[in-house]
């Protein structure tokens, strides 16, 4: 949406193709996004950005892009029966968090109520001094727990696969983080708590942070031949250009701090680069 606002204000014709499944939409209330001292929900932020983009002429298509290709020098995206063409493409398809085993509706309810959280950088502040659990194995779980220790001392790391090193176990112990090894058998939502059950018992927490990794939604860019990192993120240069001419990328799908602020910053850079690269091929004059 940030790129669409920029591009529309460059007097370019812009189509935003969105299947409404992004991470921004799932933010119940963001308190770290600058300019909103009382906080803003992801839904409200997107709604405001969309109306700003539409005000300057961007066209919004709601639906999943099933295919993105290039025909005779023009990019073509297919959403069901609809084809949308463009001279350049920005891929800002985000990333998907790996979820703990629970029914999707319960999962979404837990996220909406702040019982499940995915972004300590964003909302660790909200669990200050509260009982918190992290679910995660290996260095991923270790790092998330150590990060959250900056907010609360009542912290338990649940390690489904027992693969922490002796050094990691020692450091967790030194800072007072409890470690529970073994799989979680169920997750139950309560009034104001979320409970995790293991072979040794059931414990309630104010919030649980799954640290199970994520999967970059880079398949459309990969289909065009864009180079990816080992983790599947789209590789870009300093101006958000991918390895494919005319294809740009921004946001969580690119390596970086997975935050709204960095997605917006990259989108501003990408949109301006798109405009300037296009102007080398066609005169952008009125
Ligand atoms: C629970 C939660 C809370 C968070 N809280 C904060 C916070 O407080 N502050 C903060 O800065 N960050 C927060 N984040 C992180 C933030 O949501 C992301 O960093 C941000 O949304 C990245 O923006 P993006 O545009 O790259 O990706 P997304 O917001 O994920 O958007 C990707 C878009 O691509 C679309 N898309 C993907 N594939 C297709 C396809 N094939 N066809 C059509 N459309 C497609 C999706 O529908 C979506 O609109 C939070 C994340 C989560 C999960």
PDB file of C-alpha atoms in Angstrom, residues 35-161:
ATOM      1  CA  UNK A  35       2.567   8.329  14.944  1.00  0.00           C
ATOM      2  CA  UNK A  36      -0.128   6.385  16.789  1.00  0.00           C
ATOM      3  CA  UNK A  37       0.428   6.966  20.525  1.00  0.00           C
ATOM      4  CA  UNK A  38      -2.824   5.152  21.415  1.00  0.00           C
ATOM      5  CA  UNK A  39      -1.971   2.254  19.074  1.00  0.00           C
ATOM      6  CA  UNK A  40      -3.599   1.157  15.834  1.00  0.00           C
ATOM      7  CA  UNK A  41      -4.865  -2.234  14.649  1.00  0.00           C
ATOM      8  CA  UNK A  42      -3.439  -3.772  11.480  1.00  0.00           C
ATOM      9  CA  UNK A  43      -6.906  -3.735   9.897  1.00  0.00           C
ATOM     10  CA  UNK A  44      -7.383  -0.014  10.581  1.00  0.00           C
ATOM     11  CA  UNK A  45      -3.891   0.865   9.344  1.00  0.00           C
ATOM     12  CA  UNK A  46      -4.435  -1.072   6.093  1.00  0.00           C
ATOM     13  CA  UNK A  47      -7.846   0.519   5.642  1.00  0.00           C
ATOM     14  CA  UNK A  48      -6.349   4.020   5.974  1.00  0.00           C
ATOM     15  CA  UNK A  49      -3.481   3.185   3.610  1.00  0.00           C
ATOM     16  CA  UNK A  50      -5.849   1.673   1.062  1.00  0.00           C
ATOM     17  CA  UNK A  51      -8.075   4.742   1.028  1.00  0.00           C
ATOM     18  CA  UNK A  52      -4.978   6.947   0.589  1.00  0.00           C
ATOM     19  CA  UNK A  53      -3.806   4.803  -2.365  1.00  0.00           C
ATOM     20  CA  UNK A  54      -7.287   4.797  -3.955  1.00  0.00           C
ATOM     21  CA  UNK A  55      -7.609   8.565  -3.478  1.00  0.00           C
ATOM     22  CA  UNK A  56      -4.626   9.035  -5.825  1.00  0.00           C
ATOM     23  CA  UNK A  57      -5.890   6.518  -8.379  1.00  0.00           C
ATOM     24  CA  UNK A  58      -4.612   3.062  -7.364  1.00  0.00           C
ATOM     25  CA  UNK A  59      -6.925   0.205  -8.308  1.00  0.00           C
ATOM     26  CA  UNK A  60      -7.363  -2.633  -5.794  1.00  0.00           C
ATOM     27  CA  UNK A  61      -8.023  -6.244  -6.826  1.00  0.00           C
ATOM     28  CA  UNK A  62      -8.929  -8.621  -4.014  1.00  0.00           C
ATOM     29  CA  UNK A  63      -7.946 -12.199  -4.787  1.00  0.00           C
ATOM     30  CA  UNK A  64      -5.062 -14.626  -4.869  1.00  0.00           C
ATOM     31  CA  UNK A  65      -2.504 -14.263  -7.646  1.00  0.00           C
ATOM     32  CA  UNK A  66      -2.195 -17.819  -8.949  1.00  0.00           C
ATOM     33  CA  UNK A  67       0.354 -17.037 -11.620  1.00  0.00           C
ATOM     34  CA  UNK A  68       2.791 -14.275 -12.437  1.00  0.00           C
ATOM     35  CA  UNK A  69       4.583 -14.386 -15.784  1.00  0.00           C
ATOM     36  CA  UNK A  70       6.012 -12.253 -18.544  1.00  0.00           C
ATOM     37  CA  UNK A  71       4.519 -12.148 -22.048  1.00  0.00           C
ATOM     38  CA  UNK A  72       6.137 -10.025 -24.809  1.00  0.00           C
ATOM     39  CA  UNK A  73       7.897  -7.794 -22.290  1.00  0.00           C
ATOM     40  CA  UNK A  74       4.779  -7.234 -20.148  1.00  0.00           C
ATOM     41  CA  UNK A  75       4.208  -8.778 -16.723  1.00  0.00           C
ATOM     42  CA  UNK A  76       0.874 -10.579 -16.401  1.00  0.00           C
ATOM     43  CA  UNK A  77      -0.709 -11.630 -13.114  1.00  0.00           C
ATOM     44  CA  UNK A  78      -3.645 -14.034 -13.080  1.00  0.00           C
ATOM     45  CA  UNK A  79      -6.237 -13.939 -10.276  1.00  0.00           C
ATOM     46  CA  UNK A  80      -8.807 -16.585 -11.164  1.00  0.00           C
ATOM     47  CA  UNK A  81     -10.260 -15.386 -14.484  1.00  0.00           C
ATOM     48  CA  UNK A  82      -8.830 -11.876 -14.216  1.00  0.00           C
ATOM     49  CA  UNK A  83      -5.575 -10.862 -15.911  1.00  0.00           C
ATOM     50  CA  UNK A  84      -3.721  -7.745 -14.764  1.00  0.00           C
ATOM     51  CA  UNK A  85      -0.813  -6.366 -16.807  1.00  0.00           C
ATOM     52  CA  UNK A  86       2.073  -4.161 -15.765  1.00  0.00           C
ATOM     53  CA  UNK A  87       5.389  -2.812 -17.005  1.00  0.00           C
ATOM     54  CA  UNK A  88       7.013  -3.488 -13.628  1.00  0.00           C
ATOM     55  CA  UNK A  89       6.087  -5.549 -10.561  1.00  0.00           C
ATOM     56  CA  UNK A  90       6.683  -5.075  -6.851  1.00  0.00           C
ATOM     57  CA  UNK A  91       6.453  -8.352  -4.934  1.00  0.00           C
ATOM     58  CA  UNK A  92       5.483  -7.638  -1.299  1.00  0.00           C
ATOM     59  CA  UNK A  93       3.947 -10.990  -0.456  1.00  0.00           C
ATOM     60  CA  UNK A  94       5.265 -11.245   3.101  1.00  0.00           C
ATOM     61  CA  UNK A  95       6.076 -14.293   5.146  1.00  0.00           C
ATOM     62  CA  UNK A  96       3.988 -16.902   6.988  1.00  0.00           C
ATOM     63  CA  UNK A  97       4.690 -17.807  10.609  1.00  0.00           C
ATOM     64  CA  UNK A  98       4.803 -21.538  11.348  1.00  0.00           C
ATOM     65  CA  UNK A  99       2.018 -22.236  13.823  1.00  0.00           C
ATOM     66  CA  UNK A 100       1.750 -24.538  16.826  1.00  0.00           C
ATOM     67  CA  UNK A 101      -0.698 -27.428  16.389  1.00  0.00           C
ATOM     68  CA  UNK A 102      -4.190 -26.046  17.111  1.00  0.00           C
ATOM     69  CA  UNK A 103      -7.413 -25.486  15.122  1.00  0.00           C
ATOM     70  CA  UNK A 104      -7.119 -22.410  12.818  1.00  0.00           C
ATOM     71  CA  UNK A 105     -10.118 -20.574  14.364  1.00  0.00           C
ATOM     72  CA  UNK A 106      -8.689 -21.022  17.877  1.00  0.00           C
ATOM     73  CA  UNK A 107      -5.295 -19.899  16.650  1.00  0.00           C
ATOM     74  CA  UNK A 108      -6.722 -16.714  15.127  1.00  0.00           C
ATOM     75  CA  UNK A 109      -8.770 -15.995  18.258  1.00  0.00           C
ATOM     76  CA  UNK A 110      -5.653 -16.421  20.426  1.00  0.00           C
ATOM     77  CA  UNK A 111      -3.710 -13.962  18.213  1.00  0.00           C
ATOM     78  CA  UNK A 112      -6.594 -11.462  18.270  1.00  0.00           C
ATOM     79  CA  UNK A 113      -6.691 -11.639  22.101  1.00  0.00           C
ATOM     80  CA  UNK A 114      -2.922 -11.291  22.518  1.00  0.00           C
ATOM     81  CA  UNK A 115      -2.666 -14.784  24.025  1.00  0.00           C
ATOM     82  CA  UNK A 116      -0.504 -15.933  21.130  1.00  0.00           C
ATOM     83  CA  UNK A 117       2.101 -13.451  19.927  1.00  0.00           C
ATOM     84  CA  UNK A 118       4.610 -13.689  17.107  1.00  0.00           C
ATOM     85  CA  UNK A 119       6.718 -10.570  17.351  1.00  0.00           C
ATOM     86  CA  UNK A 120       8.627  -9.788  20.571  1.00  0.00           C
ATOM     87  CA  UNK A 121      10.208  -6.725  18.920  1.00  0.00           C
ATOM     88  CA  UNK A 122       6.658  -5.394  18.345  1.00  0.00           C
ATOM     89  CA  UNK A 123       4.828  -6.366  21.502  1.00  0.00           C
ATOM     90  CA  UNK A 124       7.285  -7.681  24.122  1.00  0.00           C
ATOM     91  CA  UNK A 125       6.542  -4.465  26.012  1.00  0.00           C
ATOM     92  CA  UNK A 126       2.911  -5.574  26.440  1.00  0.00           C
ATOM     93  CA  UNK A 127       3.998  -8.682  28.445  1.00  0.00           C
ATOM     94  CA  UNK A 128       6.292  -6.795  30.825  1.00  0.00           C
ATOM     95  CA  UNK A 129       6.470  -8.677  34.174  1.00  0.00           C
ATOM     96  CA  UNK A 130       3.818 -11.219  33.062  1.00  0.00           C
ATOM     97  CA  UNK A 131       4.115 -15.021  32.963  1.00  0.00           C
ATOM     98  CA  UNK A 132       5.200 -15.842  29.414  1.00  0.00           C
ATOM     99  CA  UNK A 133       6.119 -19.001  27.510  1.00  0.00           C
ATOM    100  CA  UNK A 134       8.141 -19.485  24.348  1.00  0.00           C
ATOM    101  CA  UNK A 135       7.719 -22.600  22.201  1.00  0.00           C
ATOM    102  CA  UNK A 136      10.787 -23.311  20.130  1.00  0.00           C
ATOM    103  CA  UNK A 137      13.658 -25.689  19.664  1.00  0.00           C
ATOM    104  CA  UNK A 138      17.354 -25.058  19.086  1.00  0.00           C
ATOM    105  CA  UNK A 139      18.850 -21.615  18.718  1.00  0.00           C
ATOM    106  CA  UNK A 140      15.535 -20.155  17.505  1.00  0.00           C
ATOM    107  CA  UNK A 141      13.765 -20.877  20.810  1.00  0.00           C
ATOM    108  CA  UNK A 142      16.891 -19.944  22.780  1.00  0.00           C
ATOM    109  CA  UNK A 143      17.235 -16.511  21.130  1.00  0.00           C
ATOM    110  CA  UNK A 144      13.525 -15.662  21.457  1.00  0.00           C
ATOM    111  CA  UNK A 145      13.535 -16.591  25.157  1.00  0.00           C
ATOM    112  CA  UNK A 146      16.707 -14.572  25.822  1.00  0.00           C
ATOM    113  CA  UNK A 147      15.170 -11.584  24.016  1.00  0.00           C
ATOM    114  CA  UNK A 148      11.949 -11.795  26.041  1.00  0.00           C
ATOM    115  CA  UNK A 149      13.952 -12.015  29.280  1.00  0.00           C
ATOM    116  CA  UNK A 150      14.395  -8.254  28.793  1.00  0.00           C
ATOM    117  CA  UNK A 151      10.671  -7.917  29.569  1.00  0.00           C
ATOM    118  CA  UNK A 152       9.861 -10.495  32.231  1.00  0.00           C
ATOM    119  CA  UNK A 153      11.581 -12.826  34.657  1.00  0.00           C
ATOM    120  CA  UNK A 154       8.594 -15.207  34.692  1.00  0.00           C
ATOM    121  CA  UNK A 155       9.630 -17.032  31.533  1.00  0.00           C
ATOM    122  CA  UNK A 156       9.460 -20.677  30.444  1.00  0.00           C
ATOM    123  CA  UNK A 157      10.983 -22.087  27.266  1.00  0.00           C
ATOM    124  CA  UNK A 158       9.168 -25.161  25.939  1.00  0.00           C
ATOM    125  CA  UNK A 159      11.533 -27.176  23.762  1.00  0.00           C
ATOM    126  CA  UNK A 160       9.573 -29.753  21.697  1.00  0.00           C
ATOM    127  CA  UNK A 161      12.770 -31.267  20.300  1.00  0.00           C
TER     128      UNK A 161
END
